XYZ file of C-alpha atoms in Angstrom:
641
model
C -6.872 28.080 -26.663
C -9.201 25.517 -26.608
C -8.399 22.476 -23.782
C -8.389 18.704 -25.354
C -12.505 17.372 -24.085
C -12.682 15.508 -21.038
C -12.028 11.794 -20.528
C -15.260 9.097 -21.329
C -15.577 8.510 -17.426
C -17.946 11.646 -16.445
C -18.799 12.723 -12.995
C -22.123 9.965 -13.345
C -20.197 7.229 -13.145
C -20.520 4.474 -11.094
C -17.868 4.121 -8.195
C -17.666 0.586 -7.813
C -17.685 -0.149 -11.726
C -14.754 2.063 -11.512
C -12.727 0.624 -9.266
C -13.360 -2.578 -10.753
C -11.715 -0.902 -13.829
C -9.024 0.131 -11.649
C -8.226 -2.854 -10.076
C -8.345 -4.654 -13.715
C -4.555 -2.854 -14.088
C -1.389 -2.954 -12.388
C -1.239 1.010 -12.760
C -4.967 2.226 -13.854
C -5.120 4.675 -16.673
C -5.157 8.472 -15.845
C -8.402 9.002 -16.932
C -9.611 5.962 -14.914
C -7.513 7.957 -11.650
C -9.238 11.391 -12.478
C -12.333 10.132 -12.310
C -12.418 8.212 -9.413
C -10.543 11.157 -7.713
C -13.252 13.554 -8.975
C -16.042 10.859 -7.535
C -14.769 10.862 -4.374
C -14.912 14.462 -4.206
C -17.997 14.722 -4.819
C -18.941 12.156 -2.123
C -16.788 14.241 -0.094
C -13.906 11.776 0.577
C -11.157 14.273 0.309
C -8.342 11.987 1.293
C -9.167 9.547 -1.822
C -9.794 12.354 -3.818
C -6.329 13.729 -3.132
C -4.512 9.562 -3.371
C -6.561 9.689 -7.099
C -5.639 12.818 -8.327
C -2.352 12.396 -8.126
C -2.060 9.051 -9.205
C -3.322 10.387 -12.718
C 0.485 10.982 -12.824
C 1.471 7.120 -12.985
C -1.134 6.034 -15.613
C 0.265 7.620 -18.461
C 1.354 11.509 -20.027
C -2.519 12.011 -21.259
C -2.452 15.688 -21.040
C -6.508 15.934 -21.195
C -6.266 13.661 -18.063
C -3.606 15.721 -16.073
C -5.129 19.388 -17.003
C -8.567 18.046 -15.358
C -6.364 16.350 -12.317
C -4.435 19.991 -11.994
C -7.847 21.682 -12.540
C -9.025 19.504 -9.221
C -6.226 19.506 -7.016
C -6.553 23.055 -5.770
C -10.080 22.007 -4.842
C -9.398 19.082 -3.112
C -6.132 21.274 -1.080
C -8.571 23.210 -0.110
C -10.167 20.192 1.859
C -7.464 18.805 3.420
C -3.765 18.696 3.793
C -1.213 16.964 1.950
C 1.142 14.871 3.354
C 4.492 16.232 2.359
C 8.357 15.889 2.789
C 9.128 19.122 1.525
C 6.872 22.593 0.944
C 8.917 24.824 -1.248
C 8.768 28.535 -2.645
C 9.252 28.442 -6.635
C 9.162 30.882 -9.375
C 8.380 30.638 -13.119
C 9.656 32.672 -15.648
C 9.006 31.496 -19.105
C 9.808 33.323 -22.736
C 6.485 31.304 -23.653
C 2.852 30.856 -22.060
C 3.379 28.720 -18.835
C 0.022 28.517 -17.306
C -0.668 24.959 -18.122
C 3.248 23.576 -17.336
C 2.966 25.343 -14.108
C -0.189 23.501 -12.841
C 0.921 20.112 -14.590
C 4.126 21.226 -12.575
C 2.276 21.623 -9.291
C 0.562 18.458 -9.448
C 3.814 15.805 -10.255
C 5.632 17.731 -7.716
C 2.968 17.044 -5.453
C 3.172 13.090 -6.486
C 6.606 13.105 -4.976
C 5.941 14.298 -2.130
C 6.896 18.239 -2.383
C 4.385 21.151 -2.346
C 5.123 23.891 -4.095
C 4.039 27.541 -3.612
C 3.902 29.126 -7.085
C 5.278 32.813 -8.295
C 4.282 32.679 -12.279
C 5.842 35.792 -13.618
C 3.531 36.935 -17.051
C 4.415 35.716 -20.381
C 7.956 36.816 -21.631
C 8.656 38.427 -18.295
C 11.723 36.881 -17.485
C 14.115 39.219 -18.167
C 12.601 42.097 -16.486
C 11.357 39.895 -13.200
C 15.213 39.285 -13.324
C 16.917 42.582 -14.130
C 14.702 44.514 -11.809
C 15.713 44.288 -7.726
C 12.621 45.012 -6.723
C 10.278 42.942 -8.739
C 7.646 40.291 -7.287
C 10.006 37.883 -8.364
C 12.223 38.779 -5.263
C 9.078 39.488 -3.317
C 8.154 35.825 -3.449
C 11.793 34.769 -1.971
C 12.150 31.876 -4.160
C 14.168 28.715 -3.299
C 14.388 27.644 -6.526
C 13.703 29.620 -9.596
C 12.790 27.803 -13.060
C 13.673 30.005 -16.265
C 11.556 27.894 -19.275
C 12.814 29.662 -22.456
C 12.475 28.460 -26.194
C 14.721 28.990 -28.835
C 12.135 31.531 -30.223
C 14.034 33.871 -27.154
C 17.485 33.077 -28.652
C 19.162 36.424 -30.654
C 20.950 33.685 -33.016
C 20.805 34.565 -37.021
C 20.118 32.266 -39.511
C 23.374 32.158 -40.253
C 26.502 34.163 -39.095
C 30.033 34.691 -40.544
C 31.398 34.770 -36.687
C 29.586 32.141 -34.827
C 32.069 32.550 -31.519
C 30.930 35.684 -31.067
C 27.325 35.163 -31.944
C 27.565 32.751 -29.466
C 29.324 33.855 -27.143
C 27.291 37.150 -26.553
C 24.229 35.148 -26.243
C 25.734 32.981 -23.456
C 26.811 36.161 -21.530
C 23.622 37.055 -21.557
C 21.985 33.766 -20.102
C 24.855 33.763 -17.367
C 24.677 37.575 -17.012
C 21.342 36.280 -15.895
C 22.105 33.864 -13.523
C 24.572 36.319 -11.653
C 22.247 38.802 -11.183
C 19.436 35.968 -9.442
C 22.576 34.798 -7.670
C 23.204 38.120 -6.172
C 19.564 38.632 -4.952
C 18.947 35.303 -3.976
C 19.493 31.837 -2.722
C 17.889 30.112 -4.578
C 18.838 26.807 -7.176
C 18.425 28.063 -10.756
C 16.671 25.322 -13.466
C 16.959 26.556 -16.709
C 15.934 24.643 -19.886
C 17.591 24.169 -22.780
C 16.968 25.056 -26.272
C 14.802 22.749 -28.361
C 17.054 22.837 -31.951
C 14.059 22.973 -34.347
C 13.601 19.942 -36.730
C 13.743 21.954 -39.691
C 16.431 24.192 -41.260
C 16.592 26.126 -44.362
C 20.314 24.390 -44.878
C 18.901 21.096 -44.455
C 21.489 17.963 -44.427
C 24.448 20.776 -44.661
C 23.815 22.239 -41.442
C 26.058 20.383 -39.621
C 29.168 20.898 -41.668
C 28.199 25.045 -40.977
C 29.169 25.686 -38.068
C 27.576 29.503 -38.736
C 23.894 27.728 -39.279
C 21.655 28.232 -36.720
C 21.224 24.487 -36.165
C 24.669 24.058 -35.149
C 25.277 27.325 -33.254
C 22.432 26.716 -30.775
C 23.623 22.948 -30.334
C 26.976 24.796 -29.238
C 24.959 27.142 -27.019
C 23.107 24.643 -25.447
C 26.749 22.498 -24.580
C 28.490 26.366 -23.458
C 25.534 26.260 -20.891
C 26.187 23.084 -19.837
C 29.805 23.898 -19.211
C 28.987 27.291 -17.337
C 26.268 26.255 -15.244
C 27.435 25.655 -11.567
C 25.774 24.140 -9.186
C 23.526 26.999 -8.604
C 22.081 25.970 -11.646
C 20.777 22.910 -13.070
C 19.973 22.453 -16.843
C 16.778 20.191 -17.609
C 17.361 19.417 -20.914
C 14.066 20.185 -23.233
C 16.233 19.352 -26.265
C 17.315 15.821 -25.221
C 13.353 14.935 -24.504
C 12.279 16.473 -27.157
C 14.243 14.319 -29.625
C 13.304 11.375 -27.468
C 9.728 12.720 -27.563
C 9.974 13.543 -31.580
C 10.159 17.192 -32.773
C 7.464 17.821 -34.947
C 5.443 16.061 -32.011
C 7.346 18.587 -29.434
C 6.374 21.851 -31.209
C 2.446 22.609 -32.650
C 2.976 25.845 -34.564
C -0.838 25.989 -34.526
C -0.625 26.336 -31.044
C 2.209 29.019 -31.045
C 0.622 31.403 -33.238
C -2.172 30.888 -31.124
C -1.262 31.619 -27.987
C 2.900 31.211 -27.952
C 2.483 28.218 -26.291
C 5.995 26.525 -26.982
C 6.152 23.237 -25.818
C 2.515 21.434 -27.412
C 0.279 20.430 -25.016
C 0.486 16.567 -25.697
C 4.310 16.943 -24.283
C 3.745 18.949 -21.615
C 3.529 15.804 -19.095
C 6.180 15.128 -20.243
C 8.165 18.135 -19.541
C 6.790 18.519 -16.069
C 8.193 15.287 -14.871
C 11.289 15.174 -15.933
C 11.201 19.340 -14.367
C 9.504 17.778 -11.099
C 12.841 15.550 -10.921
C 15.245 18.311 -11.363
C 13.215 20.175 -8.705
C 13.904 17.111 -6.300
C 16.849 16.899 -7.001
C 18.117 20.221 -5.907
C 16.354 19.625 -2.625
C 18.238 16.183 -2.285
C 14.827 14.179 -2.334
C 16.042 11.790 -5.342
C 16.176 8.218 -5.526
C 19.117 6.454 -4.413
C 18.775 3.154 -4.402
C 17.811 0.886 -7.589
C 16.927 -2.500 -6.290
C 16.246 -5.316 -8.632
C 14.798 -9.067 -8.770
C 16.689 -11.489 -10.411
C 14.914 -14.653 -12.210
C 13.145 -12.968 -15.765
C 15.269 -9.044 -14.774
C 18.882 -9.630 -14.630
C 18.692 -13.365 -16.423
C 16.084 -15.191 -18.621
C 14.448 -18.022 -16.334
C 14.974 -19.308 -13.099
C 17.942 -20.039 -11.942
C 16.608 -22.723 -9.173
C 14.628 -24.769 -12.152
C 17.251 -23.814 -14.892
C 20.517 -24.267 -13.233
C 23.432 -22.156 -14.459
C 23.730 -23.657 -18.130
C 19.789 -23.338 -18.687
C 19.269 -19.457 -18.010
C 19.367 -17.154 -20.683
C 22.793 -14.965 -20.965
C 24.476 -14.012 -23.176
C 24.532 -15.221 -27.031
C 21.286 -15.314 -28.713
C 18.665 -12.479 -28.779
C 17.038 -12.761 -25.230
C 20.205 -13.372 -23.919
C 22.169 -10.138 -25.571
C 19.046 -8.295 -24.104
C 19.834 -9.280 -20.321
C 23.642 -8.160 -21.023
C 22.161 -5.300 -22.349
C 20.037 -4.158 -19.426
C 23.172 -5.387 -16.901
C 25.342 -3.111 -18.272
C 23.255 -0.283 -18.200
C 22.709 -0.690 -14.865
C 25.916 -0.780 -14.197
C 26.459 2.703 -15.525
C 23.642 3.905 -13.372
C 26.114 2.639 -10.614
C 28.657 4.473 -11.643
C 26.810 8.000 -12.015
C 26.488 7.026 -8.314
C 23.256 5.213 -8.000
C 24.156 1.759 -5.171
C 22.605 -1.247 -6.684
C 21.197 -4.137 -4.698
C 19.174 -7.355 -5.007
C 15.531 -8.759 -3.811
C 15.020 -12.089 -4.935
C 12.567 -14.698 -4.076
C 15.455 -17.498 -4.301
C 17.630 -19.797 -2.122
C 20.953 -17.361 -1.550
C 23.627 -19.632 -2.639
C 21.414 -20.691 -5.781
C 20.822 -16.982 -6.237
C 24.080 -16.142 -6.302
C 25.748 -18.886 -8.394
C 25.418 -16.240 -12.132
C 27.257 -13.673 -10.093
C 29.894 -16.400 -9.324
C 29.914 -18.584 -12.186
C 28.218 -17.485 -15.641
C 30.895 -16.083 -17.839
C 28.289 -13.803 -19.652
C 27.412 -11.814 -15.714
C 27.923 -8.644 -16.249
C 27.292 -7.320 -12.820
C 29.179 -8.516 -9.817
C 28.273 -9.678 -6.027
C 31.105 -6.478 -5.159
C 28.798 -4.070 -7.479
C 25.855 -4.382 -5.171
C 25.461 -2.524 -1.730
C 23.307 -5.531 -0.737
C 21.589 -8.722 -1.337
C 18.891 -10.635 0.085
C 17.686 -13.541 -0.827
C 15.389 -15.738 0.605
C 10.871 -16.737 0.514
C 9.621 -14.095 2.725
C 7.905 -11.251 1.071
C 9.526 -8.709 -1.074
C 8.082 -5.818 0.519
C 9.930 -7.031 3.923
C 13.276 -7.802 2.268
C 13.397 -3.912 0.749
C 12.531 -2.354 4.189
C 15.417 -4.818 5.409
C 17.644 -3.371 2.985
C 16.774 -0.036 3.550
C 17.733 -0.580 7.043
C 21.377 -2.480 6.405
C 21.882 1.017 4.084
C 20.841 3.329 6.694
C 18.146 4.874 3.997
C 14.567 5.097 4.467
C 12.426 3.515 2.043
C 11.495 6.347 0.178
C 14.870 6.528 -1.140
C 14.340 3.436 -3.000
C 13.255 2.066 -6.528
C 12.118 -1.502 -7.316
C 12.145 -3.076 -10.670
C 10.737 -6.694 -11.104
C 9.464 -8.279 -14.216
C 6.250 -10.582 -12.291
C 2.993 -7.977 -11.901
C 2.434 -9.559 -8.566
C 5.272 -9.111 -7.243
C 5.496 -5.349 -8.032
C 1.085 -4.878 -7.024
C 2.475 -6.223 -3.680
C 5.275 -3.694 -3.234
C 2.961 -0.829 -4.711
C 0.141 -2.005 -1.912
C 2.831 -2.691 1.195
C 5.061 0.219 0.467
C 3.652 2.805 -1.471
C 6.823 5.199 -1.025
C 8.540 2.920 -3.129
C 9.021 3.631 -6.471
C 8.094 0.629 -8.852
C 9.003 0.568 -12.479
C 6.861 -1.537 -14.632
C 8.670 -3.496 -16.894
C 7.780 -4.346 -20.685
C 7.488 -8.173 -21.058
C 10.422 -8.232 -24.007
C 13.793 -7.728 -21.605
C 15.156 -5.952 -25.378
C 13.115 -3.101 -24.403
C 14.076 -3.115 -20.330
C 17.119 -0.414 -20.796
C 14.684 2.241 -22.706
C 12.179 1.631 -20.076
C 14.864 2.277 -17.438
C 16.416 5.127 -19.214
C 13.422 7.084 -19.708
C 13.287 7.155 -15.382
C 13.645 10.675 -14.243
C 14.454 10.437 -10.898
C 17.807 9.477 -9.983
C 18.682 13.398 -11.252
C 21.128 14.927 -9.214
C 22.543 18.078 -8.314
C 26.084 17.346 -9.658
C 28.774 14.561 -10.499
C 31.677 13.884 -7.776
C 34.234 11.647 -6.802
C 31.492 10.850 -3.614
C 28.838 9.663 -5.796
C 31.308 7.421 -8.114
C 32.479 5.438 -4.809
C 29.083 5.451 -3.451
C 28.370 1.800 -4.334
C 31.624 0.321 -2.478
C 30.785 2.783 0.408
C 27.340 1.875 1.242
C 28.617 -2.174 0.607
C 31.002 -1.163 3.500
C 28.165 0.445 5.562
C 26.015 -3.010 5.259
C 29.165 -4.795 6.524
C 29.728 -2.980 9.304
C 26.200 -3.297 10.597
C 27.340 -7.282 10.435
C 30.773 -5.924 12.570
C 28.636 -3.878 15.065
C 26.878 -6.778 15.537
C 29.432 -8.759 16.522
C 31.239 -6.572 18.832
C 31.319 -6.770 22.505
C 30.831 -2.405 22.988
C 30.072 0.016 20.684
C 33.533 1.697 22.049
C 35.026 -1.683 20.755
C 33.298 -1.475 17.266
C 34.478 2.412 16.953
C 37.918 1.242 17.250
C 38.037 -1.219 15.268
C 37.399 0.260 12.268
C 40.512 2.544 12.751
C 39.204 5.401 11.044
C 40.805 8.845 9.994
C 39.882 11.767 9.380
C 40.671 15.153 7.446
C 39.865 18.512 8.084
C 40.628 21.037 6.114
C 38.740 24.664 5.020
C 37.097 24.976 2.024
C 38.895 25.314 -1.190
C 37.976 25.322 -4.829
C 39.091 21.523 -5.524
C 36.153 20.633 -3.417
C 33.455 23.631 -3.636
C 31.105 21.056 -6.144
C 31.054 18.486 -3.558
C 30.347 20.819 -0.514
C 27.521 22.838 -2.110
C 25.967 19.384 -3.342
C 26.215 18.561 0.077
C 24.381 21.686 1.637
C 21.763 21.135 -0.957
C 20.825 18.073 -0.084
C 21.547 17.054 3.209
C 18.617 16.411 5.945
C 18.783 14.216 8.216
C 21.796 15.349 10.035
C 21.600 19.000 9.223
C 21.144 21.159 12.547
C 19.725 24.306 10.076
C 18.747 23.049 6.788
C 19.861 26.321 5.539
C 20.867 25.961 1.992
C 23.403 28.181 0.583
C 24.565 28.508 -3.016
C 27.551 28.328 -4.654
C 28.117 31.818 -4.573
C 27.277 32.558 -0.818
C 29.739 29.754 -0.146
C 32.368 31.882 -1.977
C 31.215 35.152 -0.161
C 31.909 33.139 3.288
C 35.485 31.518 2.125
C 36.585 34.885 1.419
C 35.178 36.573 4.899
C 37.819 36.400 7.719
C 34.247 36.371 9.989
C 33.319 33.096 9.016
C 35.138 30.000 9.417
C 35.011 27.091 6.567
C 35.955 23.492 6.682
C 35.172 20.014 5.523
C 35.601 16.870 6.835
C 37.077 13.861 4.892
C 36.334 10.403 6.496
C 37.594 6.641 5.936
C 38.248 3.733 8.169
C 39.790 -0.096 7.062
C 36.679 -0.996 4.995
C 35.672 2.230 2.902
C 36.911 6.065 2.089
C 33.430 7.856 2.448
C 35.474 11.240 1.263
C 34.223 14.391 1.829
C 30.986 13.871 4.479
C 30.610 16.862 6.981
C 30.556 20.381 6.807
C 30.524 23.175 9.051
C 30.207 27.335 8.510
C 30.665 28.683 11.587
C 30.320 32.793 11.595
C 32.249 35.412 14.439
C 29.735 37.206 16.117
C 30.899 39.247 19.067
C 32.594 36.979 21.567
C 31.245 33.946 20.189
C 31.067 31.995 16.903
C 28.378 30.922 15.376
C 27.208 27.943 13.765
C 25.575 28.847 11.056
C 25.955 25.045 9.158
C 26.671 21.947 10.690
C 25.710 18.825 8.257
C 27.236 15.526 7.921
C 25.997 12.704 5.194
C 24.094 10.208 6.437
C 26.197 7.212 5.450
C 28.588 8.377 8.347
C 26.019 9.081 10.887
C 26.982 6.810 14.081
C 30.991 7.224 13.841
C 31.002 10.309 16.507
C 32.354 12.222 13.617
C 30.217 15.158 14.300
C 32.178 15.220 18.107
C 35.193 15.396 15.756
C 33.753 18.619 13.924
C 32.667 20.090 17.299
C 36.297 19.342 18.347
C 37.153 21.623 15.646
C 34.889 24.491 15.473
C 36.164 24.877 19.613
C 39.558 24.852 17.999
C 38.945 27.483 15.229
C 36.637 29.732 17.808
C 39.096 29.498 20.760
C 41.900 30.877 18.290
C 39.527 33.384 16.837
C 39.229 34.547 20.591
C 35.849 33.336 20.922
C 34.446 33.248 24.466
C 31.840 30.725 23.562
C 30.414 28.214 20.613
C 27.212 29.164 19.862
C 24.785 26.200 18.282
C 21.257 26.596 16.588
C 18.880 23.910 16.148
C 15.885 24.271 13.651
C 13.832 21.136 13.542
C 12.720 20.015 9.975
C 10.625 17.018 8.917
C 14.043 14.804 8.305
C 16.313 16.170 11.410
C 14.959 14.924 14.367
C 17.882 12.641 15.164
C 20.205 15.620 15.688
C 17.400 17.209 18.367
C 19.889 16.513 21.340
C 23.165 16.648 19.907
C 24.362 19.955 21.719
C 22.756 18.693 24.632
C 25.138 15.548 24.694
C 27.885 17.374 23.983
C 27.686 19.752 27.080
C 25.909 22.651 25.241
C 23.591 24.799 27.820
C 20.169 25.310 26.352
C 19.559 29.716 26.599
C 17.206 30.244 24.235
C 13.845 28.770 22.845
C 11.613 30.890 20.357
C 8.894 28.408 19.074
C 10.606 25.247 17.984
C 14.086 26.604 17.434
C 16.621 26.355 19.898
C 20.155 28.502 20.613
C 22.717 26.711 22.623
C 26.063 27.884 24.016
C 29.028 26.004 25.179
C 32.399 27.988 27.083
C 35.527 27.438 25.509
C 37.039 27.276 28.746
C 35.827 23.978 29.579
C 37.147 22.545 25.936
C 37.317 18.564 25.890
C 39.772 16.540 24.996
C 39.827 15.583 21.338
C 37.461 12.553 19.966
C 39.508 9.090 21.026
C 37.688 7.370 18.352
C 38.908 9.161 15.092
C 42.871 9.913 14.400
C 42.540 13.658 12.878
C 45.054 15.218 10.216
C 45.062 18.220 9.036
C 43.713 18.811 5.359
């Protein structure tokens, strides 16, 4: 196959005239990136090299511009090391060629932060990598296995007399799939859909035949929606392809060629939206959308305007603001917690939220808002902090190109979306964001808006309160615990995906090891339901605790971090005594693997009277007697799920 040529900017160059070109832009071009990251590896700056290589990524989805950046970045790795949140094992099995996807792959994932260690099985290998136990698919020990098929791989007719059946067998097959990874490993299945080809031989009628092929691998693609669990997450090729346009999405030239499926053009296309599913299943999405106010939410300024002048509402500009509101508003409901960062006076600010009839969102919709002169990029770590995230977790959208340069150059681990100037094209530019993905969809995540609102307020509370004791009390909390059951198996494996920072193991079990252990009278299962008089945080800890001898074993011990501070996890310790002790357990037995996010939860066994007895590198094994049992946690009224 022969690769696109290489950008105009060559390896001669001239550094400073192309930073100057850089600096002209709010995001430079990719090829502009590539070749200042190539530049600076020649002068042996590896560190730049690396910052420009992967910033290719932002400046556009020129494939000619990421295959040199991929083509580089094992150069430059070889140099110096990445700074990383997450280094993780994954395997990819395609029905088509995948060489190019998996280094586009290598190098987004690598722009947010995760490095990945690449199995690639050979072209149309996937079903024997699966189907055979001893394979180097299971050699690698993937943690997360991507299976990129094309409706080329689908045994669908042209047409069929009996589509249920026709369909049905082929979705036994897919899942027959997935069961058999799910039996040999632990690892998060991403599977993509099928690309429904622009073109059938029944034309406009497909769609009234529900025997075409058209229509039966529409229905296929929904059935594996509806199967997949959350060991498996579909990234959908077919909805970005019809975003992307299908004759665009599929060269044939290029499949007869060399059975590439997906055309090169789309490719960087493919491998971020793939990159967000990726992060997703390892609980490193966004989670925060913050936005400015005067010329995002409303046309004008508010200040300067007043409430009659600002555009909302009837007329073109106006409909567009509505427009974009509402849409964010169901981003909030999928589970994503809104808040403001203006540059404003905060009763001004606020007045639209109070007062325009045409405000869509509300002051109650937003986890928090700030509004004041100082700088932007101080105001988001603030709000971080009132949220208990870090700023990573955060995305900024702002319509001034100063404002979002001095974000980008203050806090480059926030994400900033560059906004059209026309607000009638702000929701497409929003919509076409990969990475709030997530794992799953829960009562948790719709009620995470009105819980982190509550978190902000009791940081105001806590302020205010004489003793922490004092502050504990007050907010009269309850909790439930209660072993695992079916009703809430979603919401606990979403959980053990996807929880760090107070995570004692970081081991992440699927869905169907979680079964294995709720059906095991060794282990011992249960969840922990929290709320107090501001909030119902639902389901927020979990604990798998294994017999082993005398003792039982904690195997899991994780609690969301919009809880962290309660004493909650001395309520789950409360229990897991309770369970061992009636088990006949001599002793609770606690591990402690440190992780890049965990560090907060170093001591916790130590200040709960745990006796350090082992230490093999950084891990640590502690024990506590069940003799010497404490009186339940004062500070949380328990009941029994």
């Amino acid at each position: 196959m022969t690769v696109p040529s290489e950008p105009a900017f060559g390896p001669s160059s001239d550094l400073t005239e192309l930073l100057r070109k850089a600096r002209s832009s709010e995001v430079p071009l990719s090829a502009i990136s590539l070749a200042l990251g190539r530049k600076h590896y020649e002068e042996g700056d590896y560190e730049q090299a690396l910052e420009w290589c992967l910033r290719v990524t932002d400046g556009g989805d020129s494939y000619q511009s990421w295959y040199g950046a991929a083509q580089l970045l094992p150069k430059i790795l070889e140099k110096v090391q990445p700074n990383v949140s997450r280094t993780l094992r994954l395997a990819v099995l395609g029905s088509y060629t995948t060489n190019q996807l998996t280094g586009l792959l290598r190098l987004m994932a690598l722009r947010r932060g995760i490095h990945l260690e690449i199995y690639e099985a050979g072209y149309n290998q996937y079903q024997q990598e699966i189907l055979d136990e001893s394979s180097s698919l299971y050699l690698s020990k993937p943690e997360v296995v991507l299976v990129a098929v094309d409706q080329h791989e689908v045994g669908l007719p042209t047409y069929s007399d009996d589509p249920e059946e026709a369909i049905d067998n082929e979705l036994q097959r897919w899942t027959t799939l997935w069961d058999k990874l799910g039996e040999r490993t632990d690892a998060t299945i991403v599977q993509t859909d099928f690309v429904v080809p622009g073109g059938d031989p029944f034309g406009n009628l497909s769609r009234r035949l529900r025997g075409s092929r058209s229509s039966m691998l529409e229905e296929l693609n929904r059935r594996l929606s509806n199967a997949a669990d959350e060991r498996v997450m579909i990234a959908s090729a077919e909805r970005l392809a019809s975003q992307y346009g299908k004759n665009r999405w599929h060269d044939p030239r290029y499949w007869v060629l060399a059975k590439q499926a997906v055309s090169l053009d789309a490719l960087p296309l493919l491998a971020r939206h793939l990159s967000a599913v990726i992060a997703a299943s390892l609980g490193l999405t966004r989670k925060c959308l913050v936005v400015d106010l005067d010329g995002t939410l409303w046309g004008g300024v508010i200040g300067e305007d007043g409430l009659g002048g600002i555009k909302l509402g009837p007329g073109a500009e106006g409909e567009a603001f509505v427009a974009f509101q509402d849409y964010l508003l169901s981003l909030k409901e999928r589970g994503v917690i809104l808040a403001v960062c203006s540059k404003n006076d905060e009763a001004t600010a606020k007045e639209p939220f109070e007062q325009h009839p045409d405000m869509r969102i509300k002051l109650e919709d937003l986890a928090a808002f700030v509004a004041n002169w100082e700088p932007k990029s101080k105001n988001l770590s603030r709000i971080a902090q009132s949220l208990d995230l870090s700023t990573d977790a955060l995305t900024f959208v702002d319509d001034q190109p100063a404002e979002r340069a001095a974000v980008r150059a203050a806090l480059p681990e926030v994400d900033v979306i560059q906004l059209p100037p026309d607000p009638a094209y702000f929701v497409s530019t929003l919509s076409s964001y990969p990475f709030f993905e997530t794992m799953g969809y829960t009562n948790e995540d719709r009620n995470r808006a009105s819980q982190y609102r509550a978190r902000a307020l009791l940081k105001e509370a806590e302020a205010q309160a004489s003793s922490l004791e004092d502050f504990l009390l007050g907010l009269e909390m309850e909790a439930i615990v209660a072993d695992f059951d079916e009703l809430h198996l979603n919401r606990i494996v979403q959980l053990i995906g996807k929880t760090n920072q107070f995570n004692l193991t970081s081991r992440r079990h699927s869905r169907a090891t979680v079964e294995k252990m709720m059906d095991d009278p060794a282990f011992v299962c249960f969840y922990l339901k929290l709320s107090d008089r501001l909030a119902d945080h639902g389901l927020v800890g979990v604990v798998i605790g294994e017999m082993t001898g005398d003792a039982i074993v904690i195997d899991t011990m994780l609690m969301s971090c919009r809880v962290i501070g309660r004493t909650a996890e001395t309520t789950m310790l409360d229990h897991i005594f309770l369970r061992g002790a009636e088990l006949g357990a001599a002793t609770a037995r606690g591990i402690y693997v440190p992780s890049a996010k965990n560090g907060q939860v170093a001591d916790l066994y130590a200040r709960h009277g745990f006796g350090l007895i082992t230490e093999a590198g950084d891990q640590t094994t502690w024990e506590f007697p069940l003799t010497k049992r404490p009186d339940p946690n004062p500070l949380i009224e328990v009941a029994s799920g």
